[in-house]
mmCIF file of C-alpha atoms and ligand atoms in Angstrom:
data_model
loop_
_atom_site.group_PDB
_atom_site.id
_atom_site.type_symbol
_atom_site.label_atom_id
_atom_site.label_comp_id
_atom_site.label_asym_id
_atom_site.label_seq_id
_atom_site.Cartn_x
_atom_site.Cartn_y
_atom_site.Cartn_z
ATOM 1 C CA MET A 5 -0.323 0.274 -0.036
ATOM 2 C CA ALA A 6 1.069 3.019 -0.889
ATOM 3 C CA GLU A 7 2.480 5.685 2.186
ATOM 4 C CA THR A 8 0.720 9.405 3.335
ATOM 5 C CA LYS A 9 2.136 11.645 2.973
ATOM 6 C CA GLU A 10 1.695 14.663 5.306
ATOM 7 C CA ILE A 11 1.648 18.044 3.514
ATOM 8 C CA HIS A 12 1.794 20.829 6.179
ATOM 9 C CA ILE A 13 0.729 24.313 3.660
ATOM 10 C CA PRO A 14 0.727 26.845 5.897
ATOM 11 C CA ILE A 15 -2.152 28.813 5.292
ATOM 12 C CA ASP A 16 -5.251 28.844 6.563
ATOM 13 C CA THR A 17 -8.358 27.912 5.205
ATOM 14 C CA ASN A 18 -10.502 30.110 7.299
ATOM 15 C CA PRO A 19 -9.119 33.405 7.795
ATOM 16 C CA VAL A 20 -12.213 36.296 8.419
ATOM 17 C CA THR A 21 -12.516 38.310 5.110
ATOM 18 C CA LEU A 22 -14.440 41.796 5.022
ATOM 19 C CA THR A 23 -16.787 40.622 3.510
ATOM 20 C CA ARG A 24 -17.472 37.870 6.177
ATOM 21 C CA SER A 25 -16.809 40.913 9.384
ATOM 22 C CA ILE A 26 -19.584 42.389 7.448
ATOM 23 C CA MET A 27 -22.063 40.033 7.208
ATOM 24 C CA MET A 28 -21.360 38.638 10.805
ATOM 25 C CA ASP A 29 -21.822 42.992 11.817
ATOM 26 C CA GLN A 30 -25.512 42.462 10.452
ATOM 27 C CA ARG A 31 -26.285 39.461 12.088
ATOM 28 C CA ARG A 32 -25.128 40.118 15.870
ATOM 29 C CA ASN A 33 -27.644 43.398 14.465
ATOM 30 C CA PRO A 34 -31.224 41.984 14.780
ATOM 31 C CA ASP A 35 -33.207 45.294 13.215
ATOM 32 C CA ALA A 36 -30.435 46.141 10.434
ATOM 33 C CA LYS A 37 -31.950 45.686 7.463
ATOM 34 C CA GLY A 38 -28.759 44.798 5.312
ATOM 35 C CA ASP A 39 -28.480 48.448 4.429
ATOM 36 C CA LEU A 40 -25.548 49.133 5.705
ATOM 37 C CA THR A 41 -24.212 46.033 4.641
ATOM 38 C CA GLN A 42 -24.267 46.593 1.143
ATOM 39 C CA ILE A 43 -22.728 50.149 1.263
ATOM 40 C CA LEU A 44 -19.921 48.716 2.809
ATOM 41 C CA ASN A 45 -20.011 45.939 -0.122
ATOM 42 C CA SER A 46 -19.783 48.892 -3.026
ATOM 43 C CA ILE A 47 -17.146 50.188 -0.872
ATOM 44 C CA MET A 48 -15.179 47.201 -1.076
ATOM 45 C CA LEU A 49 -15.649 46.456 -4.402
ATOM 46 C CA ALA A 50 -14.301 50.383 -5.291
ATOM 47 C CA CYS A 51 -11.031 49.726 -3.186
ATOM 48 C CA LYS A 52 -10.143 47.129 -5.135
ATOM 49 C CA PHE A 53 -11.405 49.318 -8.086
ATOM 50 C CA VAL A 54 -8.980 51.781 -7.612
ATOM 51 C CA SER A 55 -6.491 49.547 -6.610
ATOM 52 C CA ASN A 56 -6.542 47.936 -9.896
ATOM 53 C CA VAL A 57 -6.344 51.015 -11.421
ATOM 54 C CA VAL A 58 -3.896 52.994 -9.067
ATOM 55 C CA ARG A 59 -1.108 49.773 -9.620
ATOM 56 C CA LYS A 60 -1.621 49.702 -13.902
ATOM 57 C CA ALA A 61 -1.084 53.581 -13.205
ATOM 58 C CA GLY A 62 2.102 52.860 -14.905
ATOM 59 C CA ILE A 63 2.278 50.649 -17.674
ATOM 60 C CA SER A 64 -1.477 51.968 -18.705
ATOM 61 C CA SER A 65 -0.473 55.985 -18.930
ATOM 62 C CA LEU A 66 -3.383 56.805 -16.383
ATOM 63 C CA TYR A 67 -1.643 59.734 -15.434
ATOM 64 C CA GLY A 68 -2.519 63.335 -17.027
ATOM 65 C CA LEU A 69 -3.777 66.086 -17.316
ATOM 66 C CA ALA A 70 -8.430 66.034 -17.262
ATOM 67 C CA GLY A 71 -9.267 66.908 -20.765
ATOM 68 C CA SER A 72 -5.630 65.865 -22.358
ATOM 69 C CA GLN A 73 -6.380 62.262 -24.644
ATOM 70 C CA ASN A 74 -4.379 59.567 -25.478
ATOM 71 C CA VAL A 75 -2.518 58.084 -28.484
ATOM 72 C CA GLN A 76 -6.066 57.423 -29.484
ATOM 73 C CA GLY A 77 -6.866 60.832 -29.451
ATOM 74 C CA GLU A 78 -9.672 59.661 -26.607
ATOM 75 C CA ALA A 79 -10.095 62.370 -23.331
ATOM 76 C CA GLN A 80 -8.155 61.485 -20.646
ATOM 77 C CA LYS A 81 -9.228 62.109 -17.007
ATOM 78 C CA PRO A 82 -6.744 61.861 -14.084
ATOM 79 C CA ILE A 83 -6.856 59.203 -12.391
ATOM 80 C CA ASP A 84 -8.220 60.884 -8.684
ATOM 81 C CA ILE A 85 -11.117 61.021 -11.163
ATOM 82 C CA ILE A 86 -11.516 57.908 -12.072
ATOM 83 C CA ALA A 87 -11.946 56.771 -8.231
ATOM 84 C CA ASN A 88 -14.471 59.213 -7.995
ATOM 85 C CA ASP A 89 -16.039 57.762 -10.903
ATOM 86 C CA ILE A 90 -15.333 54.259 -9.489
ATOM 87 C CA PHE A 91 -16.995 55.733 -6.331
ATOM 88 C CA ILE A 92 -19.728 57.399 -7.844
ATOM 89 C CA ASN A 93 -20.851 54.314 -10.126
ATOM 90 C CA SER A 94 -20.320 50.847 -7.432
ATOM 91 C CA LEU A 95 -22.488 53.444 -4.616
ATOM 92 C CA LYS A 96 -25.195 53.361 -7.080
ATOM 93 C CA PHE A 97 -25.197 49.973 -7.954
ATOM 94 C CA SER A 98 -25.801 49.266 -3.927
ATOM 95 C CA ASN A 99 -29.073 51.611 -4.041
ATOM 96 C CA LYS A 100 -29.586 53.174 -0.749
ATOM 97 C CA ILE A 101 -26.688 55.961 -1.001
ATOM 98 C CA ALA A 102 -29.659 58.800 -0.916
ATOM 99 C CA ALA A 103 -26.785 62.032 -1.624
ATOM 100 C CA LEU A 104 -23.055 61.680 -1.839
ATOM 101 C CA VAL A 105 -20.535 64.356 -0.859
ATOM 102 C CA SER A 106 -17.309 63.404 -3.258
ATOM 103 C CA GLU A 107 -14.145 66.190 -3.087
ATOM 104 C CA GLU A 108 -14.685 65.511 -6.737
ATOM 105 C CA GLU A 109 -17.357 67.030 -6.586
ATOM 106 C CA ASP A 110 -18.775 70.859 -5.948
ATOM 107 C CA LYS A 111 -22.100 69.300 -5.350
ATOM 108 C CA ILE A 112 -24.354 67.475 -2.831
ATOM 109 C CA TYR A 113 -24.770 64.301 -6.366
ATOM 110 C CA ILE A 114 -28.249 63.115 -5.123
ATOM 111 C CA MET A 115 -28.166 59.631 -6.038
ATOM 112 C CA GLY A 116 -31.581 59.181 -8.857
ATOM 113 C CA GLY A 117 -33.460 56.527 -7.872
ATOM 114 C CA ALA A 118 -32.726 56.407 -4.664
ATOM 115 C CA GLU A 119 -33.409 59.364 -3.485
ATOM 116 C CA SER A 120 -35.945 58.069 -0.569
ATOM 117 C CA GLY A 121 -31.870 55.392 1.113
ATOM 118 C CA LYS A 122 -31.431 56.077 4.991
ATOM 119 C CA TYR A 123 -27.654 57.200 4.722
ATOM 120 C CA ILE A 124 -25.144 59.422 3.016
ATOM 121 C CA ILE A 125 -21.796 59.425 2.770
ATOM 122 C CA ALA A 126 -19.100 61.698 2.241
ATOM 123 C CA PHE A 127 -15.035 60.752 0.981
ATOM 124 C CA ASP A 128 -11.678 61.543 -0.919
ATOM 125 C CA PRO A 129 -11.706 58.816 -4.245
ATOM 126 C CA LEU A 130 -8.280 59.924 -3.771
ATOM 127 C CA ASP A 131 -6.530 61.216 -1.347
ATOM 128 C CA GLY A 132 -3.602 62.491 -2.263
ATOM 129 C CA SER A 133 -3.476 63.421 -5.534
ATOM 130 C CA SER A 134 0.310 65.617 -6.124
ATOM 131 C CA ASN A 135 1.875 62.638 -4.780
ATOM 132 C CA ILE A 136 0.231 60.056 -7.209
ATOM 133 C CA ASP A 137 3.170 60.163 -10.167
ATOM 134 C CA VAL A 138 5.736 59.913 -7.700
ATOM 135 C CA ASN A 139 4.801 56.175 -7.045
ATOM 136 C CA VAL A 140 4.262 57.720 -3.011
ATOM 137 C CA SER A 141 0.428 55.728 -1.061
ATOM 138 C CA ILE A 142 -1.618 57.156 -1.730
ATOM 139 C CA GLY A 143 -5.815 56.422 -0.504
ATOM 140 C CA SER A 144 -9.336 57.209 -0.492
ATOM 141 C CA ILE A 145 -10.924 58.252 2.969
ATOM 142 C CA PHE A 146 -15.214 58.484 3.693
ATOM 143 C CA ALA A 147 -17.779 58.582 5.976
ATOM 144 C CA ILE A 148 -20.580 56.996 5.981
ATOM 145 C CA TRP A 149 -23.825 58.646 7.841
ATOM 146 C CA LYS A 150 -27.576 58.299 8.219
ATOM 147 C CA ARG A 151 -30.013 60.850 8.292
ATOM 148 C CA PRO A 152 -31.903 62.437 10.350
ATOM 149 C CA ASP A 153 -35.089 61.323 8.510
ATOM 150 C CA ALA A 154 -35.318 60.026 5.361
ATOM 151 C CA SER A 155 -38.568 60.359 4.455
ATOM 152 C CA ALA A 156 -37.416 64.225 4.155
ATOM 153 C CA PRO A 157 -36.285 65.791 -0.064
ATOM 154 C CA VAL A 158 -32.739 64.642 0.887
ATOM 155 C CA SER A 159 -30.164 67.862 0.613
ATOM 156 C CA ALA A 160 -27.031 69.804 1.173
ATOM 157 C CA ARG A 161 -28.231 70.152 5.439
ATOM 158 C CA ASP A 162 -27.947 66.239 5.196
ATOM 159 C CA PHE A 163 -24.064 66.175 5.380
ATOM 160 C CA LEU A 164 -23.589 69.529 7.814
ATOM 161 C CA ARG A 165 -23.947 67.068 11.767
ATOM 162 C CA ASN A 166 -21.573 66.403 14.182
ATOM 163 C CA GLY A 167 -19.084 63.665 13.056
ATOM 164 C CA THR A 168 -19.790 61.919 17.061
ATOM 165 C CA GLU A 169 -23.371 61.183 14.555
ATOM 166 C CA ILE A 170 -21.243 58.938 11.964
ATOM 167 C CA GLU A 171 -21.641 55.489 11.403
ATOM 168 C CA CYS A 172 -18.481 54.031 10.298
ATOM 169 C CA ALA A 173 -16.025 56.215 8.722
ATOM 170 C CA GLY A 174 -12.673 54.226 7.207
ATOM 171 C CA TYR A 175 -10.035 54.355 4.322
ATOM 172 C CA CYS A 176 -8.463 52.421 1.994
ATOM 173 C CA ILE A 177 -4.389 52.982 1.343
ATOM 174 C CA TYR A 178 -2.502 51.862 -1.471
ATOM 175 C CA GLY A 179 1.331 51.417 -0.482
ATOM 176 C CA SER A 180 2.949 48.024 -0.853
ATOM 177 C CA SER A 181 0.268 46.371 -0.420
ATOM 178 C CA THR A 182 -4.191 47.603 0.213
ATOM 179 C CA GLN A 183 -4.841 47.725 3.337
ATOM 180 C CA LEU A 184 -8.494 48.755 4.217
ATOM 181 C CA VAL A 185 -9.796 50.306 8.036
ATOM 182 C CA LEU A 186 -12.909 50.396 9.127
ATOM 183 C CA ALA A 187 -14.197 52.283 12.592
ATOM 184 C CA THR A 188 -17.785 50.993 12.836
ATOM 185 C CA LYS A 189 -20.093 52.889 15.854
ATOM 186 C CA ASN A 190 -20.286 51.907 18.857
ATOM 187 C CA GLY A 191 -17.836 48.598 16.763
ATOM 188 C CA LYS A 192 -13.984 48.846 17.196
ATOM 189 C CA VAL A 193 -11.149 49.699 14.672
ATOM 190 C CA ASP A 194 -9.788 46.419 11.730
ATOM 191 C CA CYS A 195 -7.689 46.374 9.351
ATOM 192 C CA PHE A 196 -8.051 44.004 6.311
ATOM 193 C CA THR A 197 -5.182 43.128 3.630
ATOM 194 C CA LEU A 198 -6.039 43.083 0.557
ATOM 195 C CA ASP A 199 -5.097 39.112 -0.968
ATOM 196 C CA ASN A 200 -5.167 40.576 -4.822
ATOM 197 C CA SER A 201 -4.934 36.266 -5.311
ATOM 198 C CA ILE A 202 -8.882 35.344 -3.337
ATOM 199 C CA GLY A 203 -9.838 38.843 -3.932
ATOM 200 C CA ASP A 204 -10.895 39.651 -1.405
ATOM 201 C CA PHE A 205 -9.611 42.187 2.484
ATOM 202 C CA ILE A 206 -8.108 39.567 4.597
ATOM 203 C CA LEU A 207 -8.901 40.666 9.266
ATOM 204 C CA THR A 208 -4.845 41.208 8.992
ATOM 205 C CA HIS A 209 -4.571 44.092 12.312
ATOM 206 C CA PRO A 210 -7.890 43.472 14.516
ATOM 207 C CA ASN A 211 -8.876 45.821 17.284
ATOM 208 C CA MET A 212 -6.157 48.179 16.395
ATOM 209 C CA LYS A 213 -5.306 50.827 19.320
ATOM 210 C CA ILE A 214 -3.076 53.129 19.265
ATOM 211 C CA PRO A 215 -0.475 53.884 21.830
ATOM 212 C CA GLU A 216 -0.780 55.908 24.845
ATOM 213 C CA ARG A 217 2.005 57.505 23.644
ATOM 214 C CA GLY A 218 4.411 57.800 20.210
ATOM 215 C CA HIS A 219 7.757 59.350 19.264
ATOM 216 C CA ILE A 220 6.367 60.796 15.955
ATOM 217 C CA TYR A 221 5.791 63.645 14.945
ATOM 218 C CA SER A 222 3.900 64.862 11.696
ATOM 219 C CA VAL A 223 4.113 68.303 9.509
ATOM 220 C CA ASN A 224 4.473 69.622 6.312
ATOM 221 C CA GLU A 225 7.873 72.045 8.748
ATOM 222 C CA GLY A 226 8.015 74.023 5.630
ATOM 223 C CA ASN A 227 4.695 76.707 6.976
ATOM 224 C CA SER A 228 6.743 77.334 9.728
ATOM 225 C CA LEU A 229 7.344 80.734 9.552
ATOM 226 C CA PHE A 230 3.194 81.192 9.047
ATOM 227 C CA TRP A 231 2.803 79.015 12.072
ATOM 228 C CA ASP A 232 1.207 80.886 15.567
ATOM 229 C CA PRO A 233 3.666 80.885 18.795
ATOM 230 C CA ALA A 234 0.664 77.222 20.502
ATOM 231 C CA ILE A 235 2.062 75.673 16.919
ATOM 232 C CA THR A 236 5.694 76.142 17.120
ATOM 233 C CA HIS A 237 5.853 76.156 20.777
ATOM 234 C CA PHE A 238 5.186 72.713 20.901
ATOM 235 C CA VAL A 239 6.633 71.048 17.463
ATOM 236 C CA ASP A 240 10.410 72.942 19.850
ATOM 237 C CA SER A 241 9.852 71.107 22.844
ATOM 238 C CA VAL A 242 9.086 68.219 20.356
ATOM 239 C CA LYS A 243 12.354 68.900 18.971
ATOM 240 C CA HIS A 244 13.917 70.048 22.089
ATOM 241 C CA PRO A 245 13.335 67.635 24.454
ATOM 242 C CA GLU A 246 14.364 68.242 28.607
ATOM 243 C CA ASP A 247 15.654 64.707 28.068
ATOM 244 C CA GLY A 248 17.144 64.798 25.718
ATOM 245 C CA ASN A 249 15.334 62.117 23.559
ATOM 246 C CA PRO A 250 13.600 64.270 20.522
ATOM 247 C CA TYR A 251 10.935 62.804 18.538
ATOM 248 C CA SER A 252 11.702 61.765 14.612
ATOM 249 C CA LEU A 253 9.627 63.209 12.199
ATOM 250 C CA ARG A 254 7.879 61.432 9.727
ATOM 251 C CA TYR A 255 6.119 63.078 6.322
ATOM 252 C CA VAL A 256 4.750 62.499 3.548
ATOM 253 C CA GLY A 257 2.382 63.946 2.131
ATOM 254 C CA SER A 258 -0.724 61.804 1.726
ATOM 255 C CA MET A 259 -3.230 61.844 5.386
ATOM 256 C CA VAL A 260 -4.111 58.516 4.524
ATOM 257 C CA SER A 261 0.200 57.160 4.558
ATOM 258 C CA ASP A 262 0.782 59.883 8.643
ATOM 259 C CA VAL A 263 -2.550 58.813 9.918
ATOM 260 C CA HIS A 264 -2.316 55.054 8.863
ATOM 261 C CA ARG A 265 2.176 55.246 11.052
ATOM 262 C CA THR A 266 0.917 57.164 13.246
ATOM 263 C CA LEU A 267 -2.904 54.663 14.215
ATOM 264 C CA LEU A 268 -0.135 51.850 14.273
ATOM 265 C CA TYR A 269 2.993 53.368 15.694
ATOM 266 C CA GLY A 270 1.344 56.368 17.537
ATOM 267 C CA GLY A 271 2.750 60.586 17.917
ATOM 268 C CA ILE A 272 1.371 62.571 16.545
ATOM 269 C CA PHE A 273 -0.153 63.982 12.991
ATOM 270 C CA MET A 274 -0.310 68.303 12.543
ATOM 271 C CA TYR A 275 -2.285 69.520 9.701
ATOM 272 C CA PRO A 276 -2.301 73.431 10.809
ATOM 273 C CA ALA A 277 -4.265 76.227 10.424
ATOM 274 C CA ASP A 278 -2.001 79.515 9.663
ATOM 275 C CA SER A 279 -1.320 82.757 8.576
ATOM 276 C CA LYS A 280 -1.305 81.989 5.092
ATOM 277 C CA SER A 281 -4.076 79.119 5.246
ATOM 278 C CA PRO A 282 -6.841 80.194 8.507
ATOM 279 C CA HIS A 283 -8.236 77.426 7.715
ATOM 280 C CA GLY A 284 -5.938 75.022 7.575
ATOM 281 C CA LYS A 285 -5.461 72.707 4.310
ATOM 282 C CA LEU A 286 -7.642 69.379 4.939
ATOM 283 C CA ARG A 287 -11.325 69.202 4.390
ATOM 284 C CA LEU A 288 -13.384 68.098 7.653
ATOM 285 C CA LEU A 289 -16.900 65.870 5.607
ATOM 286 C CA TYR A 290 -14.141 64.326 3.821
ATOM 287 C CA GLU A 291 -10.887 64.083 5.465
ATOM 288 C CA VAL A 292 -10.324 65.492 9.537
ATOM 289 C CA LEU A 293 -14.321 63.590 10.714
ATOM 290 C CA PRO A 294 -13.987 60.656 8.931
ATOM 291 C CA MET A 295 -9.949 60.228 10.314
ATOM 292 C CA SER A 296 -10.617 61.651 13.288
ATOM 293 C CA PHE A 297 -13.614 58.861 14.053
ATOM 294 C CA ILE A 298 -11.317 56.546 13.681
ATOM 295 C CA THR A 299 -8.315 57.567 15.028
ATOM 296 C CA GLU A 300 -10.984 57.907 18.764
ATOM 297 C CA LEU A 301 -12.360 53.862 18.237
ATOM 298 C CA ALA A 302 -8.380 53.165 18.286
ATOM 299 C CA GLY A 303 -7.841 54.707 21.716
ATOM 300 C CA GLY A 304 -6.683 58.409 20.382
ATOM 301 C CA ARG A 305 -7.772 61.691 20.349
ATOM 302 C CA ALA A 306 -8.720 64.354 17.223
ATOM 303 C CA THR A 307 -8.396 68.691 17.887
ATOM 304 C CA ASP A 308 -8.473 71.809 15.669
ATOM 305 C CA GLY A 309 -6.215 72.421 19.107
ATOM 306 C CA LYS A 310 -9.159 73.361 21.414
ATOM 307 C CA ARG A 311 -12.497 71.715 20.826
ATOM 308 C CA ARG A 312 -12.685 67.890 20.149
ATOM 309 C CA LEU A 313 -12.803 67.564 15.947
ATOM 310 C CA LEU A 314 -16.147 65.055 16.175
ATOM 311 C CA ASP A 315 -18.038 67.868 17.826
ATOM 312 C CA THR A 316 -17.299 70.134 14.629
ATOM 313 C CA VAL A 317 -20.306 70.621 13.396
ATOM 314 C CA PRO A 318 -19.611 72.180 9.486
ATOM 315 C CA GLU A 319 -21.330 75.264 7.494
ATOM 316 C CA HIS A 320 -21.376 73.530 3.979
ATOM 317 C CA ILE A 321 -20.073 70.482 2.578
ATOM 318 C CA HIS A 322 -16.077 71.514 0.954
ATOM 319 C CA GLN A 323 -15.225 73.192 4.873
ATOM 320 C CA ARG A 324 -11.393 73.863 5.825
ATOM 321 C CA SER A 325 -10.510 72.409 9.504
ATOM 322 C CA PRO A 326 -7.240 72.719 10.989
ATOM 323 C CA CYS A 327 -6.641 69.108 12.414
ATOM 324 C CA TYR A 328 -3.961 67.299 15.316
ATOM 325 C CA ILE A 329 -4.914 63.598 15.110
ATOM 326 C CA GLY A 330 -3.337 61.287 16.899
ATOM 327 C CA SER A 331 -1.917 59.073 20.597
ATOM 328 C CA PRO A 332 -3.328 61.228 23.717
ATOM 329 C CA TYR A 333 0.011 61.453 25.517
ATOM 330 C CA GLU A 334 0.501 64.373 22.614
ATOM 331 C CA ILE A 335 -2.936 65.660 21.583
ATOM 332 C CA SER A 336 -3.523 66.641 25.346
ATOM 333 C CA GLN A 337 0.950 68.359 24.752
ATOM 334 C CA LEU A 338 -0.904 69.761 22.226
ATOM 335 C CA GLU A 339 -4.039 71.671 24.098
ATOM 336 C CA ALA A 340 -1.869 72.419 27.125
ATOM 337 C CA ALA A 341 0.485 74.666 24.603
ATOM 338 C CA TYR A 342 -2.623 75.839 22.977
ATOM 339 C CA ALA A 343 -3.806 76.153 26.390
ATOM 340 C CA SER A 344 -1.234 78.659 27.386
ATOM 341 C CA LEU A 345 -0.085 80.401 24.193
ATOM 342 C CA THR A 346 -3.092 82.149 22.727
HETATM 343 P P1 AHM B 411 -5.770 66.955 -1.423
HETATM 344 O O1 AHM B 411 -7.302 66.091 -1.354
HETATM 345 O O2 AHM B 411 -5.219 68.105 -2.923
HETATM 346 O O3 AHM B 411 -4.590 65.635 -2.314
HETATM 347 O O4 AHM B 411 -4.511 67.442 -0.455
HETATM 348 C C1 AHM B 411 -4.371 66.836 0.198
HETATM 349 C C2 AHM B 411 -3.794 66.407 0.940
HETATM 350 C C3 AHM B 411 -3.460 65.241 2.395
HETATM 351 O O5 AHM B 411 -3.198 63.770 2.856
HETATM 352 C C4 AHM B 411 -2.360 65.876 2.961
HETATM 353 O O6 AHM B 411 -1.944 65.225 4.519
HETATM 354 C C5 AHM B 411 -1.665 66.997 2.875
HETATM 355 O O7 AHM B 411 -2.825 67.697 1.005
HETATM 356 C C6 AHM B 411 -0.593 66.804 2.327
HETATM 357 O O8 AHM B 411 -0.516 68.759 2.174
HETATM 358 P P2 AHM B 411 0.713 69.569 1.931
HETATM 359 O O9 AHM B 411 1.630 68.615 0.786
HETATM 360 O O10 AHM B 411 0.785 71.141 2.082
HETATM 361 O O11 AHM B 411 2.306 69.295 2.861
HETATM 362 MG MG1 MG B 412 -8.072 65.086 -0.547
#
């Protein structure tokens, strides 16, 4: 009789995939109708699609300015516009989103046929676009809210809400691997890594927790000429600390990458207001609030220097805000600088 050989293949045959995780969340909530499940599935598909486009961008000449033409004489779109189309088309298919706000759309985009949907979403389909041409990690960011009254006509007012009312937020980073980080209200922050061989995201970093304190600060220090005294003092204090152990500076210039690193290693990510940009650069609805929500659920903090960011109610959909996101220790140090110097 032939000898039976045992073959050991280091493969997890029962991984927690994002698809499974979303379904398990729905099963845990007996009142859930599955609307959020469908929306998250649409986002997952959009992220996989954008990831694929980002990876192909170099070889398929997708880079270029809006309006320029390819060799066939067809108009080419820049990759962030392609990402926007991918997100909108994917979300349309879910049929559960009444309207959306995108960094790429001037006005709110009302979904024909789904105006009575219970949910609205704000997203930046491809943040960090200035990094696209130099092969630096970029990402997509989103936040989902339940409409206060789904029977009323959907309008921009539905989006002008406190960040604590976010149902779910996340980002997808297109880096050396593609990872989707998802945070759900009353839940936790999980990070899933795309396994291209099976075409699904696998749970690789469950229940992410930001370190209580880090040793990295992240800011565009080229703007320091325009900073206010509080931010200047804080940055000086981490560069010239009393214990003689200065912080490291890391700044990709791509919010998703800088916040992702901050969640994993701790420290602080900053985009201050300054005398040149009195409201800062980053947008509340689809950059600052989703990242603040995720960071708080991971045990971190997010402030504009004086106020908790999640308590900010935007006055218009593309409103900017200064932001400081990170470990509890560094954020309290920064708040102390603002309290004593402003
Ligand atoms: P974008 O939405 O036009 O891509 O700009 C947002 C990006 C963020 O990802 C990043 O944190 C910031 O701009 C970097 O800005 P700067 O180049 O001024 O440091
Ligand atoms: Mg952006």
